[in-house]
């Protein structure tokens, strides 16, 4: 079995989520095999002695970090980033729906997906949870492009049969047929790193019949993830209650149809009641915290500290393109830091990195092999060239500890610093 080594300043969290410790060391190395599994992490001299025949890629003093995990994004919405002036519901009508209708065109879907994936990798994102549109062909294109790019992805064909433009609505009978085709395509084995997710857009866009089918599908196919939106905007919450009366809450609507499981990721969750957070905790569901999106649409401040105190621990960060304003996870972490500050919570550097790596892996149930650089984990990482000739370089040159290095990156980091990205030990992106 062939073995390889990469060398650099390895910076990672280690340990279980909630009890992680930051580990950073210059002149370190990671040994991995041709199956993309990490064999050992340690001082460069030690690793090279342990694997003397291994090919070595030495990145010098560049920082090697785990790849970021984006818990919620909409690749078809890439081109509407920065669409100003509206809150959620009118923003969907004026910007999102027209762009998603356009995504049904094969050439548009292929071009947009390829561009999104290129920028996604440049941002150091090695695993993403994505909404496609309700169009089957476009969803298959997105899956194929993800496989070609070599990333890990959880992708859902958006389900909606009401309260939207007719071009995006899919009747339940047709939805069943399209899901059969999606599952057949997945079983063909051509997307080994792509998984599928049951994806109601949000409760108001789905009839009782559609929610029933999707809940049954999730129960019948345990390999599937679930994803949707919840409590992003107060107008949305009111609409959900109007469209689906008789449920105790917006979150309970999903639960009543069997859509809340340990593999469900709900985007936003800004305005959840205590009863809703308790329900999510009992169902072991996860929240995707989307800071730049929530600020841009004026949706509200996600109460991370409050939810943590209530026992809701499965939370990770998300870009939420295209309401989100950036694919850059350094900017996303800075926004999360600021939102916490506005609620009298100070997030430590390790907590921010956890939200983007090990915490997000835990939200996906992948904490035993994803989100850290350690023996037995997958060889997914990014290489950061921090020598920018500016303030960041000055700060890292003065760093006295791995925490100082991380603080500098969190304050000043940019996707433009990404030098290379590896998934399963294969280099899938390289700066020019």
Short mmCIF file of C-alpha atoms in Angstrom, two decimals:
data_model
loop_
_atom_site.label_atom_id
_atom_site.label_comp_id
_atom_site.label_asym_id
_atom_site.label_seq_id
_atom_site.Cartn_x
_atom_site.Cartn_y
_atom_site.Cartn_z
CA UNK A 1 0.00 0.00 0.00
CA UNK A 2 1.57 3.25 -1.15
CA UNK A 3 2.23 5.87 1.49
CA UNK A 4 2.72 9.62 1.20
CA UNK A 5 3.70 12.43 3.55
CA UNK A 6 2.89 16.15 3.62
CA UNK A 7 4.93 18.45 5.85
CA UNK A 8 4.21 21.90 7.28
CA UNK A 9 2.79 23.63 10.33
CA UNK A 10 0.01 21.20 11.26
CA UNK A 11 -2.83 22.94 13.13
CA UNK A 12 -5.88 20.97 14.22
CA UNK A 13 -8.32 20.31 17.00
CA UNK A 14 -8.11 16.87 18.55
CA UNK A 15 -10.54 15.02 20.78
CA UNK A 16 -14.30 14.70 20.97
CA UNK A 17 -16.55 17.67 20.18
CA UNK A 18 -16.94 19.80 23.28
CA UNK A 19 -13.65 18.53 24.71
CA UNK A 20 -11.29 19.41 21.89
CA UNK A 21 -7.79 20.74 22.32
CA UNK A 22 -5.81 22.80 19.82
CA UNK A 23 -2.65 21.17 18.54
CA UNK A 24 -0.19 23.10 16.43
CA UNK A 25 3.41 22.39 15.62
CA UNK A 26 5.94 23.60 13.08
CA UNK A 27 8.02 21.07 11.15
CA UNK A 28 5.25 18.48 11.44
CA UNK A 29 4.09 15.85 9.01
CA UNK A 30 1.05 13.79 8.12
CA UNK A 31 1.46 10.30 6.68
CA UNK A 32 -1.44 8.84 4.70
CA UNK A 33 -2.14 5.90 2.41
CA UNK A 34 -3.55 5.63 -1.10
CA UNK A 35 -7.02 5.04 0.32
CA UNK A 36 -6.99 8.55 1.77
CA UNK A 37 -6.62 7.51 5.41
CA UNK A 38 -4.25 9.24 7.83
CA UNK A 39 -1.68 6.82 9.24
CA UNK A 40 0.23 9.12 11.61
CA UNK A 41 0.71 12.77 12.59
CA UNK A 42 3.79 14.06 14.37
CA UNK A 43 7.21 15.75 14.07
CA UNK A 44 8.57 15.64 10.53
CA UNK A 45 11.76 13.78 11.45
CA UNK A 46 9.78 11.15 13.33
CA UNK A 47 7.23 10.59 10.54
CA UNK A 48 9.93 10.42 7.85
CA UNK A 49 11.83 7.87 9.92
CA UNK A 50 8.64 5.85 10.43
CA UNK A 51 7.84 5.90 6.67
CA UNK A 52 11.22 6.14 4.94
CA UNK A 53 9.97 5.10 1.49
CA UNK A 54 7.03 7.53 1.39
CA UNK A 55 6.85 10.33 -1.17
CA UNK A 56 7.03 13.70 0.60
CA UNK A 57 5.43 17.05 -0.24
CA UNK A 58 7.02 19.68 2.01
CA UNK A 59 5.07 22.93 2.43
CA UNK A 60 7.66 24.50 4.72
CA UNK A 61 6.08 26.87 7.23
CA UNK A 62 2.68 26.96 5.53
CA UNK A 63 -0.23 26.00 7.82
CA UNK A 64 -2.02 22.69 7.22
CA UNK A 65 -5.58 22.78 8.57
CA UNK A 66 -8.53 20.37 8.36
CA UNK A 67 -10.83 21.17 5.45
CA UNK A 68 -13.82 23.30 6.35
CA UNK A 69 -17.29 21.70 6.46
CA UNK A 70 -20.16 23.87 5.16
CA UNK A 71 -23.43 22.65 6.67
CA UNK A 72 -25.80 24.58 4.40
CA UNK A 73 -25.52 26.23 1.00
CA UNK A 74 -27.41 26.69 -2.29
CA UNK A 75 -25.00 26.36 -5.26
CA UNK A 76 -27.72 27.35 -7.79
CA UNK A 77 -27.97 30.72 -6.02
CA UNK A 78 -24.32 31.63 -6.55
CA UNK A 79 -25.07 34.48 -8.95
CA UNK A 80 -27.54 36.26 -6.67
CA UNK A 81 -25.03 36.98 -3.91
CA UNK A 82 -25.42 40.63 -2.95
CA UNK A 83 -29.06 41.02 -4.04
CA UNK A 84 -29.93 43.94 -1.79
CA UNK A 85 -32.99 45.27 -0.10
CA UNK A 86 -35.31 42.48 1.00
CA UNK A 87 -35.95 40.17 3.90
CA UNK A 88 -36.47 36.45 3.39
CA UNK A 89 -39.88 35.97 1.77
CA UNK A 90 -39.76 38.78 -0.82
CA UNK A 91 -36.07 37.97 -1.40
CA UNK A 92 -37.08 34.42 -2.38
CA UNK A 93 -39.70 35.69 -4.81
CA UNK A 94 -37.62 38.43 -6.42
CA UNK A 95 -34.19 36.81 -6.57
CA UNK A 96 -34.06 33.13 -5.60
CA UNK A 97 -36.92 31.63 -7.56
CA UNK A 98 -36.02 33.25 -10.90
CA UNK A 99 -32.42 32.05 -10.57
CA UNK A 100 -33.51 28.52 -9.64
CA UNK A 101 -35.82 28.41 -12.66
CA UNK A 102 -32.85 29.37 -14.84
CA UNK A 103 -30.76 26.57 -13.26
CA UNK A 104 -33.00 24.04 -15.04
CA UNK A 105 -31.16 24.88 -18.27
CA UNK A 106 -28.41 22.23 -18.67
CA UNK A 107 -25.72 24.68 -19.75
CA UNK A 108 -26.50 27.03 -16.85
CA UNK A 109 -26.52 24.20 -14.30
CA UNK A 110 -23.17 22.84 -15.49
CA UNK A 111 -21.46 26.23 -15.67
CA UNK A 112 -22.79 27.44 -12.32
CA UNK A 113 -21.99 24.19 -10.52
CA UNK A 114 -18.44 24.10 -11.89
CA UNK A 115 -17.81 27.70 -10.89
CA UNK A 116 -19.27 27.14 -7.43
CA UNK A 117 -17.11 24.06 -6.89
CA UNK A 118 -13.95 25.85 -8.00
CA UNK A 119 -14.54 28.71 -5.56
CA UNK A 120 -15.71 26.29 -2.88
CA UNK A 121 -12.38 24.48 -3.01
CA UNK A 122 -10.42 27.72 -3.12
CA UNK A 123 -12.17 28.58 0.16
CA UNK A 124 -10.82 25.36 1.72
CA UNK A 125 -14.26 23.71 1.91
CA UNK A 126 -13.83 19.96 1.48
CA UNK A 127 -17.34 18.89 2.50
CA UNK A 128 -20.64 20.64 1.88
CA UNK A 129 -24.36 20.14 2.50
CA UNK A 130 -26.23 21.61 -0.46
CA UNK A 131 -29.68 22.37 -1.75
CA UNK A 132 -30.07 21.89 -5.47
CA UNK A 133 -33.30 23.07 -7.10
CA UNK A 134 -36.46 21.03 -7.64
CA UNK A 135 -35.25 20.06 -11.12
CA UNK A 136 -34.05 16.45 -11.34
CA UNK A 137 -31.67 16.92 -14.29
CA UNK A 138 -30.04 19.93 -12.65
CA UNK A 139 -29.63 17.99 -9.41
CA UNK A 140 -27.95 15.13 -11.25
CA UNK A 141 -25.63 17.67 -12.88
CA UNK A 142 -24.69 19.07 -9.47
CA UNK A 143 -23.94 15.56 -8.18
CA UNK A 144 -21.82 14.80 -11.24
CA UNK A 145 -19.88 18.05 -10.93
CA UNK A 146 -19.22 17.39 -7.24
CA UNK A 147 -17.88 13.95 -8.11
CA UNK A 148 -15.67 15.41 -10.83
CA UNK A 149 -14.27 18.01 -8.42
CA UNK A 150 -13.52 15.28 -5.87
CA UNK A 151 -15.27 16.92 -2.90
CA UNK A 152 -17.46 15.35 -0.26
CA UNK A 153 -21.06 16.52 -0.57
CA UNK A 154 -24.54 15.84 0.75
CA UNK A 155 -26.97 17.01 -1.93
CA UNK A 156 -30.73 17.28 -1.97
CA UNK A 157 -33.23 17.86 -4.75
CA UNK A 158 -35.42 20.60 -3.31
CA UNK A 159 -39.01 19.45 -2.80
CA UNK A 160 -41.91 21.90 -3.14
CA UNK A 161 -45.42 21.58 -4.52
CA UNK A 162 -47.12 24.81 -3.38
CA UNK A 163 -46.54 28.48 -2.56
CA UNK A 164 -43.97 29.01 -5.31
CA UNK A 165 -43.72 29.65 -9.06
CA UNK A 166 -45.21 26.88 -11.17
CA UNK A 167 -41.86 26.21 -12.87
CA UNK A 168 -40.44 24.99 -9.53
CA UNK A 169 -43.42 23.00 -8.26
CA UNK A 170 -43.33 19.22 -8.54
CA UNK A 171 -46.43 17.15 -7.80
CA UNK A 172 -46.10 14.33 -5.28
CA UNK A 173 -46.55 11.58 -7.87
CA UNK A 174 -43.75 13.07 -9.97
CA UNK A 175 -41.60 13.60 -6.88
CA UNK A 176 -41.82 9.89 -6.11
CA UNK A 177 -40.68 9.00 -9.61
CA UNK A 178 -37.81 11.47 -9.50
CA UNK A 179 -36.60 10.15 -6.15
CA UNK A 180 -36.55 6.63 -7.61
CA UNK A 181 -34.30 7.91 -10.38
CA UNK A 182 -32.06 9.75 -7.91
CA UNK A 183 -31.60 6.63 -5.81
CA UNK A 184 -30.84 4.56 -8.92
CA UNK A 185 -28.21 7.09 -9.98
CA UNK A 186 -26.60 7.00 -6.54
CA UNK A 187 -26.56 3.21 -6.51
CA UNK A 188 -24.66 3.21 -9.81
CA UNK A 189 -21.60 4.15 -7.77
CA UNK A 190 -20.26 6.99 -9.91
CA UNK A 191 -20.44 9.53 -7.05
CA UNK A 192 -18.61 7.75 -4.22
CA UNK A 193 -18.18 10.90 -2.10
CA UNK A 194 -21.71 12.23 -2.74
CA UNK A 195 -24.63 11.40 -0.44
CA UNK A 196 -28.28 12.37 -0.85
CA UNK A 197 -30.62 14.31 1.40
CA UNK A 198 -34.41 14.55 1.62
CA UNK A 199 -34.89 18.30 1.13
CA UNK A 200 -38.23 20.03 1.66
CA UNK A 201 -37.54 23.71 0.89
CA UNK A 202 -39.44 24.67 4.02
CA UNK A 203 -42.77 23.65 5.46
CA UNK A 204 -44.90 26.35 3.75
CA UNK A 205 -43.75 25.17 0.29
CA UNK A 206 -44.84 21.58 0.93
CA UNK A 207 -48.32 20.07 1.13
CA UNK A 208 -49.28 17.51 3.76
CA UNK A 209 -49.04 14.80 1.11
CA UNK A 210 -45.52 15.84 0.13
CA UNK A 211 -44.30 16.05 3.74
CA UNK A 212 -45.80 12.61 4.38
CA UNK A 213 -43.96 11.12 1.40
CA UNK A 214 -40.65 12.74 2.39
CA UNK A 215 -40.94 11.54 5.99
CA UNK A 216 -41.72 8.01 4.81
CA UNK A 217 -38.76 8.16 2.40
CA UNK A 218 -36.41 9.20 5.19
CA UNK A 219 -37.62 6.31 7.30
CA UNK A 220 -37.42 3.81 4.45
CA UNK A 221 -33.91 4.84 3.28
CA UNK A 222 -31.68 5.16 6.38
CA UNK A 223 -28.65 6.19 4.30
CA UNK A 224 -30.38 9.47 3.44
CA UNK A 225 -29.82 12.71 5.30
CA UNK A 226 -32.57 15.26 5.84
CA UNK A 227 -32.24 19.02 5.45
CA UNK A 228 -34.54 22.02 5.44
CA UNK A 229 -34.99 25.51 6.86
CA UNK A 230 -36.56 26.46 10.17
CA UNK A 231 -37.25 29.68 12.08
CA UNK A 232 -35.08 31.92 9.95
CA UNK A 233 -37.49 34.83 9.79
CA UNK A 234 -40.56 35.85 11.78
CA UNK A 235 -42.67 36.22 8.65
CA UNK A 236 -41.69 32.70 7.63
CA UNK A 237 -42.73 31.35 11.04
CA UNK A 238 -46.13 33.02 10.71
CA UNK A 239 -46.55 31.61 7.19
CA UNK A 240 -45.68 28.10 8.38
CA UNK A 241 -48.32 28.31 11.10
CA UNK A 242 -50.91 29.57 8.59
CA UNK A 243 -50.17 26.92 5.96
CA UNK A 244 -49.86 24.05 8.46
CA UNK A 245 -52.18 24.77 11.40
CA UNK A 246 -52.66 22.33 14.22
CA UNK A 247 -48.99 21.72 15.06
CA UNK A 248 -47.51 22.94 18.32
CA UNK A 249 -44.65 24.74 16.56
CA UNK A 250 -42.83 25.18 13.26
CA UNK A 251 -40.26 22.58 14.34
CA UNK A 252 -43.00 20.21 15.50
CA UNK A 253 -44.49 20.35 12.01
CA UNK A 254 -41.41 18.60 10.66
CA UNK A 255 -41.35 16.18 13.56
CA UNK A 256 -44.99 15.24 13.09
CA UNK A 257 -44.13 14.04 9.58
CA UNK A 258 -41.05 12.10 10.70
CA UNK A 259 -38.55 14.58 9.28
CA UNK A 260 -36.49 15.14 12.44
CA UNK A 261 -33.82 12.49 12.94
CA UNK A 262 -30.20 12.27 14.02
CA UNK A 263 -29.30 12.88 10.35
CA UNK A 264 -31.38 16.05 9.91
CA UNK A 265 -29.72 19.45 9.44
CA UNK A 266 -31.92 22.50 9.87
CA UNK A 267 -30.65 25.83 8.62
CA UNK A 268 -30.92 28.95 10.80
CA UNK A 269 -33.06 28.22 13.87
CA UNK A 270 -32.74 31.82 15.02
CA UNK A 271 -36.14 32.20 16.67
CA UNK A 272 -36.68 28.75 18.18
CA UNK A 273 -38.61 28.46 21.41
CA UNK A 274 -37.24 26.48 24.33
CA UNK A 275 -39.75 23.72 23.55
CA UNK A 276 -38.39 23.56 19.98
CA UNK A 277 -34.75 23.36 21.06
CA UNK A 278 -35.73 20.61 23.49
CA UNK A 279 -37.43 18.73 20.64
CA UNK A 280 -34.36 19.07 18.43
CA UNK A 281 -32.15 17.84 21.23
CA UNK A 282 -34.37 14.80 21.79
CA UNK A 283 -34.34 13.99 18.07
CA UNK A 284 -30.55 14.57 17.93
CA UNK A 285 -31.00 16.94 14.97
CA UNK A 286 -28.45 19.61 14.04
CA UNK A 287 -28.52 23.34 13.34
CA UNK A 288 -26.56 25.05 10.56
CA UNK A 289 -25.62 28.52 11.82
CA UNK A 290 -25.54 30.91 8.84
CA UNK A 291 -24.09 34.18 10.14
CA UNK A 292 -23.50 36.22 6.98
CA UNK A 293 -26.89 35.27 5.56
CA UNK A 294 -28.70 36.14 8.76
CA UNK A 295 -27.04 39.54 8.87
CA UNK A 296 -27.55 40.31 5.17
CA UNK A 297 -31.28 39.52 5.20
CA UNK A 298 -31.80 41.04 8.65
CA UNK A 299 -33.18 37.75 9.93
CA UNK A 300 -31.75 38.02 13.44
CA UNK A 301 -28.86 36.94 15.65
CA UNK A 302 -28.44 33.22 16.16
CA UNK A 303 -28.42 32.58 19.98
CA UNK A 304 -25.54 30.10 20.14
CA UNK A 305 -24.87 30.49 23.87
CA UNK A 306 -28.56 30.20 24.75
CA UNK A 307 -29.02 27.05 22.70
CA UNK A 308 -25.85 25.52 24.12
CA UNK A 309 -27.14 26.19 27.65
CA UNK A 310 -30.37 24.45 26.66
CA UNK A 311 -28.41 21.39 25.58
CA UNK A 312 -28.48 21.87 21.80
CA UNK A 313 -24.89 20.97 20.96
CA UNK A 314 -25.02 19.79 17.32
CA UNK A 315 -24.28 23.12 15.65
CA UNK A 316 -21.89 23.98 12.83
CA UNK A 317 -21.25 26.89 10.50
CA UNK A 318 -22.64 27.44 7.02
CA UNK A 319 -22.16 29.94 4.21
CA UNK A 320 -25.80 29.79 2.99
CA UNK A 321 -24.95 31.05 -0.48
CA UNK A 322 -26.67 33.07 -2.01
CA UNK A 323 -28.21 35.00 0.91
CA UNK A 324 -24.84 34.43 2.53
CA UNK A 325 -22.34 36.92 1.20
CA UNK A 326 -19.17 34.83 1.03
CA UNK A 327 -17.77 31.34 0.55
CA UNK A 328 -14.80 32.37 2.69
CA UNK A 329 -14.95 30.52 6.01
CA UNK A 330 -12.59 32.99 7.69
CA UNK A 331 -15.17 35.70 7.02
CA UNK A 332 -17.96 33.35 8.12
CA UNK A 333 -16.18 32.64 11.41
CA UNK A 334 -15.60 36.36 11.96
CA UNK A 335 -19.30 37.01 11.44
CA UNK A 336 -20.18 34.27 13.96
CA UNK A 337 -17.74 35.85 16.41
CA UNK A 338 -19.38 39.25 15.99
CA UNK A 339 -22.92 37.87 16.35
CA UNK A 340 -21.91 36.15 19.58
CA UNK A 341 -20.31 39.37 20.86
CA UNK A 342 -23.56 41.27 20.27
CA UNK A 343 -25.18 38.80 22.68
CA UNK A 344 -22.47 39.10 25.34
CA UNK A 345 -20.75 35.85 24.39
CA UNK A 346 -17.07 35.69 23.53
CA UNK A 347 -16.18 32.71 21.36
CA UNK A 348 -12.66 31.38 21.89
CA UNK A 349 -10.52 30.67 18.81
CA UNK A 350 -10.89 26.91 19.40
CA UNK A 351 -14.68 27.25 19.54
CA UNK A 352 -14.79 29.06 16.20
CA UNK A 353 -12.57 26.50 14.51
CA UNK A 354 -14.69 23.71 16.00
CA UNK A 355 -17.84 25.18 14.44
CA UNK A 356 -16.13 24.95 11.04
CA UNK A 357 -14.55 21.51 11.47
CA UNK A 358 -15.10 18.97 14.26
CA UNK A 359 -18.40 20.50 15.39
CA UNK A 360 -19.77 20.38 11.85
CA UNK A 361 -18.50 16.80 11.50
CA UNK A 362 -20.38 15.91 14.70
CA UNK A 363 -23.53 17.52 13.28
CA UNK A 364 -23.22 15.10 10.34
CA UNK A 365 -22.48 12.08 12.52
CA UNK A 366 -19.00 11.90 10.98
CA UNK A 367 -16.98 12.93 14.03
CA UNK A 368 -15.07 9.64 14.10
CA UNK A 369 -13.34 10.23 10.78
CA UNK A 370 -13.86 13.81 9.58
CA UNK A 371 -12.91 17.28 10.81
CA UNK A 372 -9.54 16.56 12.46
CA UNK A 373 -6.01 15.68 11.41
CA UNK A 374 -5.27 12.54 13.40
CA UNK A 375 -4.60 8.87 12.89
CA UNK A 376 -7.53 6.96 11.43
CA UNK A 377 -9.25 10.06 10.03
CA UNK A 378 -9.67 10.89 6.34
CA UNK A 379 -6.91 12.87 4.67
CA UNK A 380 -8.94 16.06 4.05
CA UNK A 381 -7.03 19.30 4.60
CA UNK A 382 -6.11 22.70 3.24
CA UNK A 383 -2.74 24.40 3.06
CA UNK A 384 -2.59 28.09 4.01
CA UNK A 385 0.18 30.35 2.68
CA UNK A 386 0.07 33.07 5.32
CA UNK A 387 3.08 35.00 4.04
CA UNK A 388 1.09 37.83 2.48
CA UNK A 389 3.70 40.51 3.06
CA UNK A 390 1.25 42.34 5.30
CA UNK A 391 -0.34 42.45 8.71
CA UNK A 392 -1.14 38.72 8.87
CA UNK A 393 2.46 37.76 8.18
CA UNK A 394 3.60 40.20 10.85
CA UNK A 395 1.19 38.72 13.39
CA UNK A 396 2.15 35.10 12.71
CA UNK A 397 5.86 35.94 12.74
CA UNK A 398 5.31 37.19 16.30
CA UNK A 399 3.17 34.22 17.39
CA UNK A 400 4.29 32.48 20.55
CA UNK A 401 1.81 29.60 20.40
CA UNK A 402 -0.54 27.70 18.13
CA UNK A 403 -3.39 29.73 19.62
CA UNK A 404 -1.67 32.92 18.48
CA UNK A 405 -1.38 31.50 14.95
CA UNK A 406 -5.07 30.61 14.94
CA UNK A 407 -6.08 34.01 16.33
CA UNK A 408 -4.20 35.74 13.53
CA UNK A 409 -5.85 33.60 10.87
CA UNK A 410 -9.29 34.12 12.37
CA UNK A 411 -8.85 37.89 12.46
CA UNK A 412 -7.11 38.37 9.12
CA UNK A 413 -7.48 35.17 7.07
CA UNK A 414 -8.84 35.12 3.53
CA UNK A 415 -9.65 32.48 0.92
CA UNK A 416 -6.91 34.09 -1.17
CA UNK A 417 -4.37 32.49 1.18
CA UNK A 418 -5.38 28.94 0.23
CA UNK A 419 -2.41 27.26 -1.43
CA UNK A 420 -3.70 23.70 -1.89
CA UNK A 421 -6.63 21.50 -0.91
CA UNK A 422 -6.65 17.72 -0.42
CA UNK A 423 -9.61 15.35 -0.19
CA UNK A 424 -8.96 11.70 0.68
CA UNK A 425 -5.27 12.35 0.17
CA UNK A 426 -5.70 13.62 -3.40
CA UNK A 427 -4.83 17.21 -4.23
CA UNK A 428 -8.04 18.60 -5.72
CA UNK A 429 -7.12 22.27 -5.86
CA UNK A 430 -3.83 24.15 -6.25
CA UNK A 431 -3.22 27.89 -6.34
CA UNK A 432 -1.80 29.14 -9.61
#
